[in-house]
Tab-separated table of C-alpha atoms in Angstrom:
chain	number	residue	atom	x	y	z
C	1	MET	CA	55.232	119.763	-32.724
C	2	LYS	CA	51.981	119.474	-30.849
C	3	THR	CA	49.757	120.060	-33.788
C	4	LEU	CA	46.561	119.097	-32.006
C	5	ALA	CA	46.732	122.266	-29.991
C	6	THR	CA	44.344	124.453	-31.892
C	7	LEU	CA	41.834	121.875	-32.852
C	8	ALA	CA	40.424	122.074	-29.401
C	9	LEU	CA	40.871	125.812	-29.042
C	10	VAL	CA	38.438	126.506	-31.814
C	11	VAL	CA	35.871	124.088	-30.481
C	12	ALA	CA	36.325	125.341	-26.960
C	13	THR	CA	32.627	125.291	-26.234
C	14	THR	CA	32.742	121.534	-25.940
C	15	ASN	CA	36.223	121.170	-24.499
C	16	PRO	CA	37.914	122.092	-21.247
C	17	ALA	CA	39.491	125.509	-21.003
C	18	TRP	CA	43.063	124.249	-21.278
C	19	ALA	CA	42.193	122.784	-24.651
C	20	GLN	CA	44.126	125.318	-26.684
C	21	PHE	CA	47.043	123.283	-25.373
C	22	ALA	CA	47.538	119.610	-26.188
C	23	LYS	CA	47.353	118.734	-22.481
C	24	PRO	CA	47.030	120.526	-19.129
C	25	GLU	CA	50.771	120.094	-18.455
C	26	ASP	CA	51.507	122.141	-21.571
C	27	ALA	CA	49.278	124.942	-20.287
C	28	ILE	CA	51.146	124.932	-16.981
C	29	LYS	CA	54.527	124.852	-18.700
C	30	TYR	CA	53.390	127.680	-20.988
C	31	ARG	CA	52.406	130.005	-18.157
C	32	GLN	CA	55.588	129.153	-16.262
C	33	SER	CA	57.701	129.807	-19.347
C	34	ALA	CA	56.073	133.156	-20.022
C	35	MET	CA	56.386	134.135	-16.344
C	36	PHE	CA	60.076	133.245	-16.384
C	37	VAL	CA	60.747	135.324	-19.491
C	38	MET	CA	58.850	138.211	-17.884
C	39	GLN	CA	60.644	137.874	-14.560
C	40	GLN	CA	64.130	137.670	-16.034
C	41	ASN	CA	63.619	140.814	-18.080
C	42	PHE	CA	61.857	142.730	-15.330
C	43	SER	CA	64.591	141.792	-12.841
C	44	ARG	CA	67.203	143.301	-15.111
C	45	VAL	CA	65.394	146.638	-15.074
C	46	ALA	CA	64.676	146.377	-11.352
C	47	ALA	CA	68.372	145.808	-10.636
C	48	MET	CA	69.137	149.083	-12.394
C	49	ALA	CA	66.366	150.905	-10.562
C	50	SER	CA	67.692	149.759	-7.195
C	51	GLY	CA	71.295	150.562	-8.062
C	52	LYS	CA	72.358	146.916	-7.966
C	53	ALA	CA	73.317	147.131	-11.635
C	54	PRO	CA	74.630	150.113	-13.579
C	55	PHE	CA	71.935	151.910	-15.563
C	56	ASP	CA	71.997	151.258	-19.284
C	57	ALA	CA	69.109	153.008	-20.997
C	58	LYS	CA	69.004	150.754	-24.046
C	59	ILE	CA	69.116	147.523	-22.092
C	60	ALA	CA	66.462	148.851	-19.728
C	61	ALA	CA	64.163	149.839	-22.587
C	62	ASP	CA	64.648	146.575	-24.466
C	63	SER	CA	64.216	144.429	-21.360
C	64	ALA	CA	61.108	146.323	-20.276
C	65	ALA	CA	59.628	145.858	-23.759
C	66	VAL	CA	60.167	142.098	-23.574
C	67	ALA	CA	58.740	141.973	-20.053
C	68	GLU	CA	55.709	143.927	-21.229
C	69	PHE	CA	55.111	141.562	-24.112
C	70	ALA	CA	55.611	138.493	-21.935
C	71	SER	CA	53.153	139.875	-19.363
C	72	ARG	CA	50.310	139.297	-21.818
C	73	LEU	CA	50.969	135.591	-22.186
C	74	PRO	CA	50.731	133.553	-18.973
C	75	TRP	CA	46.987	133.943	-18.495
C	76	ALA	CA	46.032	131.615	-21.346
C	77	GLY	CA	47.682	128.856	-19.340
C	78	PHE	CA	45.374	129.202	-16.328
C	79	GLY	CA	42.295	127.539	-17.792
C	80	GLU	CA	40.064	125.201	-15.815
C	81	GLY	CA	41.702	121.839	-15.245
C	82	THR	CA	45.228	123.234	-15.047
C	83	ASP	CA	45.460	123.415	-11.256
C	84	LYS	CA	47.112	120.022	-10.908
C	85	GLY	CA	50.028	118.486	-12.772
C	86	ARG	CA	53.645	119.407	-13.330
C	87	ASP	CA	55.447	121.118	-10.497
C	88	ASN	CA	53.367	124.206	-9.966
C	89	ARG	CA	52.552	126.618	-7.164
C	90	ALA	CA	49.114	127.757	-8.245
C	91	ARG	CA	46.592	128.056	-5.418
C	92	ALA	CA	43.032	126.799	-5.874
C	93	GLU	CA	41.857	130.388	-5.325
C	94	ILE	CA	42.945	131.218	-8.883
C	95	TRP	CA	39.908	129.304	-10.052
C	96	SER	CA	37.590	129.885	-7.103
C	97	ASP	CA	38.196	133.644	-7.147
C	98	LYS	CA	38.715	134.074	-10.862
C	99	ALA	CA	37.463	137.663	-10.994
C	100	LYS	CA	40.112	138.804	-8.524
C	101	PHE	CA	42.800	136.826	-10.319
C	102	ASN	CA	41.816	138.292	-13.668
C	103	ASP	CA	41.871	141.746	-12.132
C	104	TYR	CA	45.459	141.209	-10.997
C	105	ALA	CA	46.353	139.803	-14.414
C	106	ASP	CA	45.012	142.977	-16.015
C	107	LYS	CA	46.857	145.090	-13.481
C	108	ILE	CA	50.296	143.617	-14.090
C	109	GLN	CA	49.867	144.095	-17.824
C	110	ALA	CA	48.861	147.726	-17.295
C	111	GLU	CA	51.805	148.362	-14.987
C	112	MET	CA	54.172	146.710	-17.468
C	113	VAL	CA	52.919	149.024	-20.206
C	114	LYS	CA	53.744	151.972	-17.940
C	115	LEU	CA	57.168	150.561	-17.108
C	116	SER	CA	57.965	149.993	-20.754
C	117	ALA	CA	56.904	153.557	-21.572
C	118	ALA	CA	59.001	154.886	-18.694
C	119	ALA	CA	62.017	152.869	-19.805
C	120	LYS	CA	61.719	154.281	-23.307
C	121	THR	CA	62.264	157.777	-21.913
C	122	GLY	CA	65.746	156.773	-20.815
C	123	ASN	CA	65.132	158.555	-17.519
C	124	LEU	CA	66.002	156.408	-14.524
C	125	ASP	CA	63.911	158.612	-12.238
C	126	ALA	CA	60.866	157.742	-14.313
C	127	ILE	CA	61.748	154.062	-14.294
C	128	LYS	CA	62.077	153.750	-10.513
C	129	PRO	CA	58.434	154.323	-9.532
C	130	ALA	CA	57.262	152.186	-12.453
C	131	VAL	CA	59.478	149.339	-11.255
C	132	ARG	CA	58.038	149.710	-7.764
C	133	ALA	CA	54.501	149.556	-9.136
C	134	VAL	CA	55.234	146.404	-11.124
C	135	GLY	CA	57.002	144.785	-8.193
C	136	GLY	CA	54.117	145.600	-5.885
C	137	THR	CA	51.613	144.144	-8.309
C	138	CYS	CA	53.654	140.936	-8.697
C	139	LYS	CA	53.839	140.578	-4.924
C	140	THR	CA	50.169	141.268	-4.271
C	141	CYS	CA	49.150	138.598	-6.762
C	142	HIS	CA	51.748	136.056	-5.618
C	143	ASP	CA	50.779	136.563	-1.971
C	144	ALA	CA	47.172	135.828	-2.831
C	145	PHE	CA	47.496	133.136	-5.448
C	146	GLN	CA	50.889	131.422	-5.251
C	147	LYS	CA	51.834	128.689	-2.811
C	148	ASP	CA	54.972	129.245	-0.728
G	1	MET	CA	66.978	139.749	-29.779
G	2	LYS	CA	69.447	142.577	-29.800
G	3	THR	CA	68.697	143.501	-26.178
G	4	LEU	CA	70.466	140.629	-24.587
G	5	ALA	CA	73.127	140.414	-27.245
G	6	THR	CA	73.976	144.013	-26.490
G	7	LEU	CA	74.076	143.310	-22.799
G	8	ALA	CA	76.447	140.420	-23.427
G	9	LEU	CA	78.748	142.758	-25.299
G	10	VAL	CA	78.647	145.290	-22.508
G	11	VAL	CA	79.643	142.801	-19.852
G	12	ALA	CA	81.824	140.619	-22.058
G	13	THR	CA	85.070	142.154	-20.962
G	14	THR	CA	84.696	141.342	-17.297
G	15	ASN	CA	82.048	138.650	-17.065
G	16	PRO	CA	81.270	135.290	-18.595
G	17	ALA	CA	78.811	135.402	-21.455
G	18	TRP	CA	75.896	134.104	-19.391
G	19	ALA	CA	76.363	136.949	-16.924
G	20	GLN	CA	73.225	138.744	-17.987
G	21	PHE	CA	71.598	135.891	-16.096
G	22	ALA	CA	72.199	135.209	-12.421
G	23	LYS	CA	73.561	131.756	-13.253
G	24	PRO	CA	74.054	129.496	-16.308
G	25	GLU	CA	70.971	127.445	-15.370
G	26	ASP	CA	68.863	130.588	-15.707
G	27	ALA	CA	70.216	131.140	-19.210
G	28	ILE	CA	69.291	127.577	-20.159
G	29	LYS	CA	65.849	127.891	-18.604
G	30	TYR	CA	65.381	131.209	-20.388
G	31	ARG	CA	66.122	129.827	-23.837
G	32	GLN	CA	63.962	126.770	-23.148
G	33	SER	CA	61.100	128.971	-21.959
G	34	ALA	CA	61.260	131.218	-24.995
G	35	MET	CA	61.486	128.198	-27.312
G	36	PHE	CA	58.430	126.657	-25.664
G	37	VAL	CA	56.378	129.830	-26.032
G	38	MET	CA	57.473	130.021	-29.675
G	39	GLN	CA	56.731	126.364	-30.363
G	40	GLN	CA	53.294	126.387	-28.760
G	41	ASN	CA	52.183	129.386	-30.781
G	42	PHE	CA	53.753	128.218	-34.023
G	43	SER	CA	52.153	124.776	-33.637
G	44	ARG	CA	48.747	126.379	-33.406
G	45	VAL	CA	49.241	128.060	-36.768
G	46	ALA	CA	50.854	124.953	-38.277
G	47	ALA	CA	47.838	122.863	-37.275
G	48	MET	CA	45.621	125.219	-39.258
G	49	ALA	CA	47.974	125.184	-42.235
G	50	SER	CA	47.955	121.397	-42.357
G	51	GLY	CA	44.196	121.153	-41.946
G	52	LYS	CA	44.457	119.439	-38.575
G	53	ALA	CA	42.658	122.383	-37.015
G	54	PRO	CA	39.993	124.633	-38.497
G	55	PHE	CA	41.345	127.950	-39.743
G	56	ASP	CA	40.666	130.928	-37.507
G	57	ALA	CA	42.279	134.049	-38.953
G	58	LYS	CA	42.431	135.969	-35.678
G	59	ILE	CA	43.928	133.126	-33.676
G	60	ALA	CA	46.423	132.468	-36.466
G	61	ALA	CA	47.499	136.112	-36.617
G	62	ASP	CA	47.748	136.462	-32.834
G	63	SER	CA	49.648	133.204	-32.425
G	64	ALA	CA	52.052	134.006	-35.253
G	65	ALA	CA	52.743	137.419	-33.721
G	66	VAL	CA	53.621	135.838	-30.371
G	67	ALA	CA	55.772	133.202	-32.084
G	68	GLU	CA	57.575	135.925	-33.996
G	69	PHE	CA	58.290	137.904	-30.849
G	70	ALA	CA	59.405	134.795	-28.962
G	71	SER	CA	61.745	133.847	-31.814
G	72	ARG	CA	63.958	136.818	-30.928
G	73	LEU	CA	64.575	135.680	-27.380
G	74	PRO	CA	66.228	132.262	-26.995
G	75	TRP	CA	69.620	133.240	-28.415
G	76	ALA	CA	70.671	135.310	-25.422
G	77	GLY	CA	70.546	132.103	-23.421
G	78	PHE	CA	73.234	130.355	-25.486
G	79	GLY	CA	76.264	132.204	-24.128
G	80	GLU	CA	79.553	130.480	-23.403
G	81	GLY	CA	79.361	128.329	-20.288
G	82	THR	CA	75.704	127.383	-20.800
G	83	ASP	CA	76.298	124.028	-22.489
G	84	LYS	CA	76.045	122.029	-19.276
G	85	GLY	CA	73.503	122.135	-16.496
G	86	ARG	CA	69.744	121.696	-16.248
G	87	ASP	CA	68.176	119.135	-18.530
G	88	ASN	CA	69.115	120.419	-21.937
G	89	ARG	CA	69.657	119.022	-25.421
G	90	ALA	CA	72.159	121.527	-26.750
G	91	ARG	CA	75.002	120.014	-28.761
G	92	ALA	CA	78.578	121.228	-28.295
G	93	GLU	CA	78.523	122.332	-31.944
G	94	ILE	CA	76.428	125.357	-30.930
G	95	TRP	CA	79.590	126.807	-29.446
G	96	SER	CA	82.178	125.208	-31.747
G	97	ASP	CA	80.308	126.280	-34.876
G	98	LYS	CA	78.831	129.500	-33.583
G	99	ALA	CA	78.685	131.234	-36.969
G	100	LYS	CA	76.457	128.536	-38.397
G	101	PHE	CA	74.277	128.517	-35.293
G	102	ASN	CA	73.899	132.290	-35.395
G	103	ASP	CA	73.007	132.069	-39.073
G	104	TYR	CA	70.199	129.633	-38.256
G	105	ALA	CA	69.080	131.847	-35.395
G	106	ASP	CA	68.832	134.789	-37.803
G	107	LYS	CA	67.000	132.619	-40.303
G	108	ILE	CA	64.247	131.463	-37.961
G	109	GLN	CA	63.622	135.056	-36.905
G	110	ALA	CA	63.387	136.137	-40.534
G	111	GLU	CA	61.014	133.303	-41.400
G	112	MET	CA	58.870	134.101	-38.358
G	113	VAL	CA	58.576	137.712	-39.516
G	114	LYS	CA	57.318	136.420	-42.859
G	115	LEU	CA	54.896	134.025	-41.193
G	116	SER	CA	53.520	136.752	-38.973
G	117	ALA	CA	53.059	139.018	-41.986
G	118	ALA	CA	51.345	136.207	-43.899
G	119	ALA	CA	49.065	135.454	-40.968
G	120	LYS	CA	48.020	139.104	-40.779
G	121	THR	CA	46.643	138.861	-44.318
G	122	GLY	CA	44.081	136.341	-43.117
G	123	ASN	CA	44.794	134.285	-46.218
G	124	LEU	CA	45.442	130.640	-45.422
G	125	ASP	CA	47.106	130.097	-48.791
G	126	ALA	CA	49.714	132.693	-47.845
G	127	ILE	CA	50.186	131.126	-44.430
G	128	LYS	CA	50.871	127.595	-45.692
G	129	PRO	CA	54.212	128.198	-47.441
G	130	ALA	CA	55.341	130.451	-44.592
G	131	VAL	CA	54.578	127.675	-42.104
G	132	ARG	CA	56.567	125.236	-44.223
G	133	ALA	CA	59.524	127.626	-44.318
G	134	VAL	CA	59.478	128.064	-40.539
G	135	GLY	CA	59.094	124.342	-39.956
G	136	GLY	CA	61.974	123.579	-42.299
G	137	THR	CA	64.194	126.095	-40.562
G	138	CYS	CA	63.347	124.663	-37.126
G	139	LYS	CA	64.175	121.171	-38.352
G	140	THR	CA	67.438	122.099	-40.062
G	141	CYS	CA	68.708	123.755	-36.900
G	142	HIS	CA	67.484	121.015	-34.561
G	143	ASP	CA	69.033	118.327	-36.755
G	144	ALA	CA	72.372	120.090	-36.571
G	145	PHE	CA	72.410	121.386	-33.024
G	146	GLN	CA	69.947	119.490	-30.827
G	147	LYS	CA	70.599	116.125	-29.228
G	148	ASP	CA	68.029	113.411	-29.905
């Protein structure tokens, strides 16, 4: 257990922004982990929306709820000083154009809330446009801020 | 997490148990990702409980809530056929003694619910025993089912 984690979080005024994690690599691993959980759950819903998987309303609703929750998490792992280290595809623009990045981070969370709400209706026709909106938001941000 | 368990049931008749993931490696990565998100958030609360970090009621409550949510997720990634592949420390006993493993999986989720509830009270004295219970449950399961 990396029990030092919070020590620095609370005294963040005198520590680098990744300091809620024990080390920058943990911040990178954290954002990657949260992104993976989000992506796996979103993909399951997207596969139903595109007809690649049979529609199951409960699985769609549950998966969308997990994706929505996970969408709130990665951003804590993008503090200053977390651009290098571990195998990661973050572009420098994340930190040099932070306002735009934060805007996209807000956007994906908002679209995930809509997708989760749509999935709760059990109506595939409501899910489809919400999946497209999430997918578009993922792509826009990755195109701008993720290395190939 | 009932979501993925349910999915596994749905596909169980015609697909291997990891089939809710594209490949077994994804299942392993999924459980590792969820565990990491859980561990990072739990550690933050544990550091406050042990006095290694100053107590911040809001951070404790938020972190415990994320840890609780994350505690529902890893189990979907332990389907049959996911023992090998990727760098992973799962012991064979996870699959040969599935009932015991599932019991521990239920237990950590239950203890996380209690921790999250305790953290919401903002009372550090309520958080301390709940942290100990979670930590003990983590250790018991890791001792039995995780390779050194």
